[in-house]
Amino acid sequence: MKTDPHSHTHHYTAEELRALFSRKGLRTTRQREIVLCELTRCNSHPTAEELLAAVREIDPDISQATIYNTLEAFVGCGIARRISSTLAGGACRYDADMGEHVHLVLEDGRVMDVPMDLSKQILDAVPESVLQELSQRVGFELSGIKIELLGH
Amino acid sequence: MKTDPHSHTHHYTAEELRALFSRKGLRTTRQREIVLCELTRCNSHPTAEELLAAVREIDPDISQATIYNTLEAFVGCGIARRISSTLAGGACRYDADMGEHVHLVLEDGRVMDVPMDLSKQILDAVPESVLQELSQRVGFELSGIKIELLGH
DNA sequence: TTTGATGCAAAGACTTTGCATGCTT
DNA sequence: AAGCATGCAAAGTCTTTGCATCAAA
């Protein structure tokens, strides 16, 4: 898998990780440090299974349950995002890049990041006024927007 | 699954169904007629399981495998769409309303349609030029856009 | 010390598959 | 008649759970 020259993945220091987890109300554990590091390091969008494999190259004793628990915790507190699994046979994919961006989902299940400049143009184009209108009309608070372009 | 008396969804005649399937290269079967009718009738966004239940109220002998086969076929030829299952514990949901529209996905897994006027405003706001630029840059043809607003 | 996190294995949920039979074209 | 579609049940894949143990706060 190739490196995307437009992606700029942040590398956390141990200190930053500790601060981040603490701020989110999560305990700092060796497993979580490794999971988040690997999730940001491989700037693909791994499935739980792929992430487990990556993580086990660093610590072979980390369990599958921990991967799922951890990803759930990360998603729950906004450290990571779950990406589409709407293509047949799909496992969920995960993303730790919290800069809002658009995903390009290929028919075979691969997921790529849309380069930041284009992502911004797309996201900024969505009229704030429409979102407010919608929020009022349906009575739900909007907490995010997810845009996927489908490609082949 | 409940019937929504206020639904504006189109109701297919037997003729229309036959024509639609034929045009898409699918054979017309009793099962497919029922599945598509139910999928359009209940304007919620059922999971395969929910749809199976609805369909079985009409014909109790329709099998689970047929539901999955049929939905796969419908999605493959553009008769139906698969909607996000990115929330934990999620089964895929399906939608037969082919007018492009935006979905509002709640944290508990429920999916609602964003009203057509607002959906249009959001979708129309995405700059065509950016999509073309992206298509060129990544070398994939874009075949669709999926926008989900997250709410709670 | 207290409480949340981990690891293990089993269970659960969701989807796909193989194959014999039936139905559409 | 030919070939796709169906039904059944089993298998497969992905995810969650119960519980004893361990570690962070």
Tab-separated table of C-alpha atoms (C1' of nucleotides) in Angstrom:
chain	number	residue	atom	x	y	z
A	1	MET	CA	0.000	0.000	0.000
A	2	LYS	CA	1.362	3.348	-1.052
A	3	THR	CA	1.939	6.449	0.987
A	4	ASP	CA	-0.325	9.296	0.109
A	5	PRO	CA	1.875	12.357	-0.351
A	6	HIS	CA	-1.010	14.600	0.664
A	7	SER	CA	-1.744	12.884	3.911
A	8	HIS	CA	-0.065	14.182	6.974
A	9	THR	CA	-0.387	11.717	9.755
A	10	HIS	CA	0.476	12.963	13.159
A	11	HIS	CA	2.835	10.921	15.291
A	12	TYR	CA	1.991	10.948	18.935
A	13	THR	CA	4.594	11.092	21.656
A	14	ALA	CA	4.017	9.056	24.793
A	15	GLU	CA	3.151	12.277	26.566
A	16	GLU	CA	0.612	13.301	23.990
A	17	LEU	CA	-1.031	9.921	24.140
A	18	ARG	CA	-1.312	10.080	27.884
A	19	ALA	CA	-2.799	13.557	27.714
A	20	LEU	CA	-5.212	12.570	24.975
A	21	PHE	CA	-6.496	9.506	26.787
A	22	SER	CA	-6.780	11.384	30.036
A	23	ARG	CA	-8.726	14.176	28.395
A	24	LYS	CA	-11.123	11.627	26.951
A	25	GLY	CA	-11.551	9.820	30.224
A	26	LEU	CA	-9.726	6.687	29.119
A	27	ARG	CA	-6.990	4.999	31.056
A	28	THR	CA	-3.613	4.854	29.432
A	29	THR	CA	-2.551	1.312	28.697
A	30	ARG	CA	0.236	-0.187	26.697
A	31	GLN	CA	-2.353	-1.767	24.408
A	32	ARG	CA	-4.122	1.485	23.669
A	33	GLU	CA	-0.872	3.239	22.959
A	34	ILE	CA	0.074	0.574	20.454
A	35	VAL	CA	-3.362	0.448	18.844
A	36	LEU	CA	-3.544	4.185	18.327
A	37	CYS	CA	0.025	4.400	17.110
A	38	GLU	CA	-0.544	1.682	14.562
A	39	LEU	CA	-3.848	3.148	13.476
A	40	THR	CA	-2.225	6.490	12.743
A	41	ARG	CA	0.994	5.044	11.408
A	42	CYS	CA	-0.465	2.879	8.692
A	43	ASN	CA	-2.389	5.534	6.866
A	44	SER	CA	-4.522	2.966	5.149
A	45	HIS	CA	-7.873	2.267	6.733
A	46	PRO	CA	-7.455	-1.072	8.379
A	47	THR	CA	-10.141	-3.482	9.423
A	48	ALA	CA	-10.084	-4.728	12.990
A	49	GLU	CA	-8.390	-7.859	11.755
A	50	GLU	CA	-5.699	-5.990	9.853
A	51	LEU	CA	-5.087	-3.732	12.791
A	52	LEU	CA	-4.763	-6.731	15.074
A	53	ALA	CA	-2.099	-8.156	12.801
A	54	ALA	CA	-0.191	-4.878	12.768
A	55	VAL	CA	-0.441	-4.522	16.506
A	56	ARG	CA	0.751	-8.055	17.097
A	57	GLU	CA	3.965	-7.388	15.266
A	58	ILE	CA	4.747	-5.078	18.134
A	59	ASP	CA	3.158	-7.058	20.920
A	60	PRO	CA	2.036	-10.577	19.974
A	61	ASP	CA	-0.003	-10.957	23.137
A	62	ILE	CA	-2.634	-8.374	22.425
A	63	SER	CA	-6.012	-9.980	22.050
A	64	GLN	CA	-8.717	-9.601	19.499
A	65	ALA	CA	-11.186	-8.567	22.171
A	66	THR	CA	-8.916	-5.708	23.125
A	67	ILE	CA	-8.821	-4.499	19.545
A	68	TYR	CA	-12.581	-4.384	19.387
A	69	ASN	CA	-12.926	-2.894	22.850
A	70	THR	CA	-10.325	-0.293	22.089
A	71	LEU	CA	-11.727	0.674	18.724
A	72	GLU	CA	-15.166	0.971	20.239
A	73	ALA	CA	-13.778	3.191	22.970
A	74	PHE	CA	-11.866	5.307	20.458
A	75	VAL	CA	-14.889	5.755	18.237
A	76	GLY	CA	-17.055	6.514	21.220
A	77	CYS	CA	-14.908	9.371	22.359
A	78	GLY	CA	-13.950	10.706	18.962
A	79	ILE	CA	-10.381	9.459	18.727
A	80	ALA	CA	-11.177	7.256	15.740
A	81	ARG	CA	-13.887	6.855	13.160
A	82	ARG	CA	-15.629	3.886	11.715
A	83	ILE	CA	-15.824	3.917	7.939
A	84	SER	CA	-18.354	2.365	5.655
A	85	SER	CA	-18.832	-1.338	5.471
A	86	THR	CA	-21.721	-1.036	3.089
A	87	LEU	CA	-20.097	-3.050	0.380
A	88	ALA	CA	-20.952	-6.704	0.407
A	89	GLY	CA	-18.892	-8.920	2.643
A	90	GLY	CA	-17.412	-5.963	4.390
A	91	ALA	CA	-15.780	-5.609	7.717
A	92	CYS	CA	-15.692	-2.128	9.194
A	93	ARG	CA	-12.647	-0.009	8.558
A	94	TYR	CA	-11.157	2.508	10.925
A	95	ASP	CA	-9.502	5.858	10.629
A	96	ALA	CA	-7.662	7.912	13.219
A	97	ASP	CA	-7.141	11.014	11.127
A	98	MET	CA	-9.481	13.424	12.783
A	99	GLY	CA	-9.085	16.188	10.275
A	100	GLU	CA	-12.501	15.992	8.637
A	101	HIS	CA	-12.059	14.607	5.197
A	102	VAL	CA	-13.898	12.779	2.483
A	103	HIS	CA	-13.390	9.124	1.696
A	104	LEU	CA	-13.270	7.515	-1.688
A	105	VAL	CA	-14.706	4.038	-1.463
A	106	LEU	CA	-13.942	1.648	-4.276
A	107	GLU	CA	-16.219	-1.163	-5.283
A	108	ASP	CA	-13.765	-3.752	-4.097
A	109	GLY	CA	-13.911	-2.357	-0.591
A	110	ARG	CA	-10.707	-0.343	-0.613
A	111	VAL	CA	-10.941	3.066	0.992
A	112	MET	CA	-8.756	6.049	0.149
A	113	ASP	CA	-8.583	9.518	1.586
A	114	VAL	CA	-9.579	12.320	-0.690
A	115	PRO	CA	-6.677	14.796	-0.596
A	116	MET	CA	-7.139	17.492	1.999
A	117	ASP	CA	-7.527	20.403	-0.363
A	118	LEU	CA	-10.356	18.713	-2.233
A	119	SER	CA	-11.947	17.366	0.946
A	120	LYS	CA	-12.063	20.882	2.313
A	121	GLN	CA	-13.666	22.251	-0.805
A	122	ILE	CA	-16.369	19.603	-0.634
A	123	LEU	CA	-17.037	19.906	3.073
A	124	ASP	CA	-16.994	23.690	3.040
A	125	ALA	CA	-19.522	23.690	0.240
A	126	VAL	CA	-22.232	22.203	2.432
A	127	PRO	CA	-24.316	25.189	3.515
A	128	GLU	CA	-24.388	25.669	7.260
A	129	SER	CA	-27.822	27.199	6.980
A	130	VAL	CA	-29.273	24.012	5.536
A	131	LEU	CA	-27.878	21.961	8.386
A	132	GLN	CA	-29.392	24.307	10.916
A	133	GLU	CA	-32.712	24.187	9.138
A	134	LEU	CA	-32.619	20.419	9.160
A	135	SER	CA	-31.632	20.238	12.781
A	136	GLN	CA	-34.623	22.361	13.707
A	137	ARG	CA	-37.022	20.490	11.485
A	138	VAL	CA	-36.205	17.007	12.719
A	139	GLY	CA	-35.381	17.935	16.281
A	140	PHE	CA	-32.015	16.228	16.426
A	141	GLU	CA	-28.677	17.793	17.071
A	142	LEU	CA	-26.274	17.160	14.232
A	143	SER	CA	-22.928	15.868	15.363
A	144	GLY	CA	-21.091	15.230	12.159
A	145	ILE	CA	-21.151	14.726	8.447
A	146	LYS	CA	-19.798	11.774	6.567
A	147	ILE	CA	-19.212	12.000	2.852
A	148	GLU	CA	-18.155	9.090	0.717
A	149	LEU	CA	-17.510	9.198	-2.970
A	150	LEU	CA	-17.951	5.883	-4.720
A	151	GLY	CA	-15.491	4.978	-7.403
A	152	HIS	CA	-14.438	2.206	-9.706
B	1	MET	CA	-42.635	-3.535	10.279
B	2	LYS	CA	-45.265	-0.861	10.214
B	3	THR	CA	-47.013	0.703	7.280
B	4	ASP	CA	-46.721	4.417	7.058
B	5	PRO	CA	-49.986	5.809	5.726
B	6	HIS	CA	-48.339	9.131	4.958
B	7	SER	CA	-45.652	7.663	2.816
B	8	HIS	CA	-45.131	9.267	-0.558
B	9	THR	CA	-43.306	6.318	-1.949
B	10	HIS	CA	-44.137	5.111	-5.373
B	11	HIS	CA	-46.211	1.988	-5.647
B	12	TYR	CA	-45.241	-0.274	-8.515
B	13	THR	CA	-47.811	-2.045	-10.617
B	14	ALA	CA	-47.100	-5.599	-11.686
B	15	GLU	CA	-46.373	-4.275	-15.142
B	16	GLU	CA	-43.903	-1.709	-13.942
B	17	LEU	CA	-42.099	-4.300	-11.887
B	18	ARG	CA	-41.834	-6.614	-14.839
B	19	ALA	CA	-40.514	-3.828	-17.032
B	20	LEU	CA	-38.049	-2.700	-14.390
B	21	PHE	CA	-36.627	-6.158	-13.794
B	22	SER	CA	-36.430	-6.854	-17.490
B	23	ARG	CA	-34.601	-3.635	-18.153
B	24	LYS	CA	-32.095	-4.544	-15.450
B	25	GLY	CA	-31.593	-8.051	-16.760
B	26	LEU	CA	-33.289	-9.731	-13.814
B	27	ARG	CA	-35.964	-12.345	-14.103
B	28	THR	CA	-39.315	-11.524	-12.681
B	29	THR	CA	-40.238	-13.735	-9.776
B	30	ARG	CA	-42.955	-13.621	-7.194
B	31	GLN	CA	-40.298	-13.235	-4.522
B	32	ARG	CA	-38.646	-10.258	-6.139
B	33	GLU	CA	-41.954	-8.543	-6.654
B	34	ILE	CA	-42.791	-8.915	-3.005
B	35	VAL	CA	-39.367	-7.869	-1.800
B	36	LEU	CA	-39.309	-4.707	-3.869
B	37	CYS	CA	-42.890	-3.837	-3.001
B	38	GLU	CA	-42.201	-4.183	0.688
B	39	LEU	CA	-38.957	-2.291	0.448
B	40	THR	CA	-40.695	0.662	-1.145
B	41	ARG	CA	-43.877	0.388	0.883
B	42	CYS	CA	-42.352	0.585	4.314
B	43	ASN	CA	-40.465	3.810	3.902
B	44	SER	CA	-38.230	3.029	6.813
B	45	HIS	CA	-34.838	1.578	5.976
B	46	PRO	CA	-35.137	-2.037	6.962
B	47	THR	CA	-32.376	-4.460	7.699
B	48	ALA	CA	-32.405	-7.750	5.819
B	49	GLU	CA	-33.985	-9.347	8.845
B	50	GLU	CA	-36.738	-6.766	9.137
B	51	LEU	CA	-37.451	-7.001	5.454
B	52	LEU	CA	-37.666	-10.769	5.711
B	53	ALA	CA	-40.263	-10.417	8.433
B	54	ALA	CA	-42.305	-7.986	6.363
B	55	VAL	CA	-42.074	-10.156	3.299
B	56	ARG	CA	-43.131	-13.241	5.202
B	57	GLU	CA	-46.356	-11.609	6.253
B	58	ILE	CA	-47.242	-11.769	2.598
B	59	ASP	CA	-45.594	-15.061	1.766
B	60	PRO	CA	-44.320	-17.056	4.741
B	61	ASP	CA	-42.292	-19.378	2.547
B	62	ILE	CA	-39.755	-16.896	1.301
B	63	SER	CA	-36.323	-17.782	2.549
B	64	GLN	CA	-33.626	-15.757	4.161
B	65	ALA	CA	-31.214	-16.657	1.395
B	66	THR	CA	-33.572	-15.177	-1.141
B	67	ILE	CA	-33.717	-11.910	0.762
B	68	TYR	CA	-29.945	-11.629	0.710
B	69	ASN	CA	-29.687	-12.783	-2.902
B	70	THR	CA	-32.375	-10.380	-3.960
B	71	LEU	CA	-31.001	-7.402	-2.101
B	72	GLU	CA	-27.578	-8.098	-3.532
B	73	ALA	CA	-29.063	-8.244	-7.019
B	74	PHE	CA	-31.044	-5.049	-6.458
B	75	VAL	CA	-28.026	-3.181	-5.163
B	76	GLY	CA	-25.908	-4.499	-7.990
B	77	CYS	CA	-28.185	-3.143	-10.665
B	78	GLY	CA	-29.165	0.062	-8.928
B	79	ILE	CA	-32.676	-0.813	-7.825
B	80	ALA	CA	-31.773	-0.487	-4.156
B	81	ARG	CA	-29.036	0.971	-2.021
B	82	ARG	CA	-27.165	-0.284	0.958
B	83	ILE	CA	-26.969	2.225	3.758
B	84	SER	CA	-24.366	2.636	6.439
B	85	SER	CA	-23.816	0.028	9.050
B	86	THR	CA	-20.977	1.923	10.630
B	87	LEU	CA	-22.585	2.080	14.035
B	88	ALA	CA	-21.635	-0.674	16.409
B	89	GLY	CA	-23.575	-3.883	16.177
B	90	GLY	CA	-25.045	-2.850	12.902
B	91	ALA	CA	-26.697	-4.820	10.211
B	92	CYS	CA	-26.884	-3.189	6.802
B	93	ARG	CA	-30.004	-1.240	5.969
B	94	TYR	CA	-31.582	-0.920	2.574
B	95	ASP	CA	-33.368	1.778	0.663
B	96	ALA	CA	-35.293	1.588	-2.589
B	97	ASP	CA	-35.815	5.309	-3.041
B	98	MET	CA	-33.529	6.081	-5.919
B	99	GLY	CA	-33.969	9.810	-5.845
B	100	GLU	CA	-30.549	10.832	-4.534
B	101	HIS	CA	-30.979	12.031	-1.026
B	102	VAL	CA	-29.096	12.458	2.201
B	103	HIS	CA	-29.516	10.210	5.192
B	104	LEU	CA	-29.631	11.202	8.794
B	105	VAL	CA	-28.105	8.435	10.885
B	106	LEU	CA	-28.840	8.457	14.590
B	107	GLU	CA	-26.523	7.025	17.173
B	108	ASP	CA	-28.907	4.223	17.985
B	109	GLY	CA	-28.763	2.992	14.410
B	110	ARG	CA	-32.009	4.470	13.120
B	111	VAL	CA	-31.824	6.021	9.690
B	112	MET	CA	-34.092	8.772	8.425
B	113	ASP	CA	-34.342	10.464	5.068
B	114	VAL	CA	-33.416	14.093	4.940
B	115	PRO	CA	-36.361	15.873	3.283
B	116	MET	CA	-35.950	16.212	-0.441
B	117	ASP	CA	-35.636	19.973	-0.557
B	118	LEU	CA	-32.787	19.959	1.940
B	119	SER	CA	-31.142	16.901	0.389
B	120	LYS	CA	-31.091	18.679	-2.944
B	121	GLN	CA	-29.535	21.788	-1.479
B	122	ILE	CA	-26.776	19.725	0.091
B	123	LEU	CA	-26.077	17.551	-2.915
B	124	ASP	CA	-26.208	20.452	-5.355
B	125	ALA	CA	-23.702	22.329	-3.249
B	126	VAL	CA	-20.935	19.831	-3.973
B	127	PRO	CA	-18.881	21.455	-6.735
B	128	GLU	CA	-18.805	19.382	-9.882
B	129	SER	CA	-15.400	20.814	-10.712
B	130	VAL	CA	-13.905	19.361	-7.563
B	131	LEU	CA	-15.240	15.913	-8.374
B	132	GLN	CA	-13.744	16.084	-11.833
B	133	GLU	CA	-10.429	17.214	-10.447
B	134	LEU	CA	-10.455	14.332	-7.977
B	135	SER	CA	-11.409	11.815	-10.612
B	136	GLN	CA	-8.451	12.895	-12.723
B	137	ARG	CA	-6.039	12.976	-9.845
B	138	VAL	CA	-6.787	9.507	-8.503
B	139	GLY	CA	-7.590	7.856	-11.806
B	140	PHE	CA	-10.928	6.404	-10.772
B	141	GLU	CA	-14.298	7.105	-12.255
B	142	LEU	CA	-16.716	8.418	-9.657
B	143	SER	CA	-20.035	6.639	-9.651
B	144	GLY	CA	-21.880	8.193	-6.785
B	145	ILE	CA	-21.829	10.229	-3.644
B	146	LYS	CA	-23.121	9.197	-0.273
B	147	ILE	CA	-23.743	11.786	2.379
B	148	GLU	CA	-24.754	10.946	5.907
B	149	LEU	CA	-25.432	13.408	8.644
B	150	LEU	CA	-24.934	12.049	12.127
B	151	GLY	CA	-27.398	13.060	14.759
B	152	HIS	CA	-28.365	12.406	18.326
C	1	DT	C1'	-7.673	-0.057	46.947
C	2	DT	C1'	-10.846	0.639	43.484
C	3	DT	C1'	-12.283	0.357	39.113
C	4	DG	C1'	-11.560	-0.019	34.564
C	5	DA	C1'	-8.896	-2.916	31.007
C	6	DT	C1'	-7.232	-7.244	29.254
C	7	DG	C1'	-7.192	-12.046	27.486
C	8	DC	C1'	-9.444	-16.134	26.567
C	9	DA	C1'	-12.840	-18.763	24.686
C	10	DA	C1'	-17.445	-19.247	23.705
C	11	DA	C1'	-21.479	-17.308	21.995
C	12	DG	C1'	-23.914	-14.327	19.054
C	13	DA	C1'	-25.107	-11.682	14.923
C	14	DC	C1'	-24.947	-11.138	10.194
C	15	DT	C1'	-24.064	-12.931	5.645
C	16	DT	C1'	-22.659	-16.253	2.182
C	17	DT	C1'	-22.520	-20.793	0.037
C	18	DG	C1'	-23.466	-25.606	-2.019
C	19	DC	C1'	-26.628	-28.117	-3.974
C	20	DA	C1'	-30.982	-30.112	-5.362
C	21	DT	C1'	-35.351	-28.495	-7.045
C	22	DG	C1'	-38.432	-25.297	-9.341
C	23	DC	C1'	-39.630	-21.526	-12.311
C	24	DT	C1'	-38.883	-17.848	-15.980
C	25	DT	C1'	-37.701	-17.023	-20.447
D	1	DA	C1'	-34.942	-26.863	-22.973
D	2	DA	C1'	-31.575	-23.873	-20.745
D	3	DG	C1'	-30.240	-21.371	-17.143
D	4	DC	C1'	-31.288	-18.344	-13.511
D	5	DA	C1'	-33.679	-18.234	-8.914
D	6	DT	C1'	-35.184	-20.440	-4.757
D	7	DG	C1'	-35.057	-22.904	-0.312
D	8	DC	C1'	-32.655	-25.273	3.028
D	9	DA	C1'	-29.182	-25.862	6.090
D	10	DA	C1'	-24.549	-25.549	7.026
D	11	DA	C1'	-20.567	-22.915	7.075
D	12	DG	C1'	-18.220	-18.626	7.257
D	13	DT	C1'	-17.078	-14.053	8.752
D	14	DC	C1'	-17.274	-10.371	11.851
D	15	DT	C1'	-18.275	-8.780	16.481
D	16	DT	C1'	-19.692	-9.100	21.258
D	17	DT	C1'	-19.762	-11.135	25.855
D	18	DG	C1'	-18.785	-13.465	30.514
D	19	DC	C1'	-15.541	-13.959	33.613
D	20	DA	C1'	-11.216	-14.369	35.972
D	21	DT	C1'	-7.011	-11.816	36.188
D	22	DC	C1'	-4.267	-7.656	35.864
D	23	DA	C1'	-2.964	-2.863	35.984
D	24	DA	C1'	-3.842	2.295	36.157
D	25	DA	C1'	-5.366	5.873	38.983
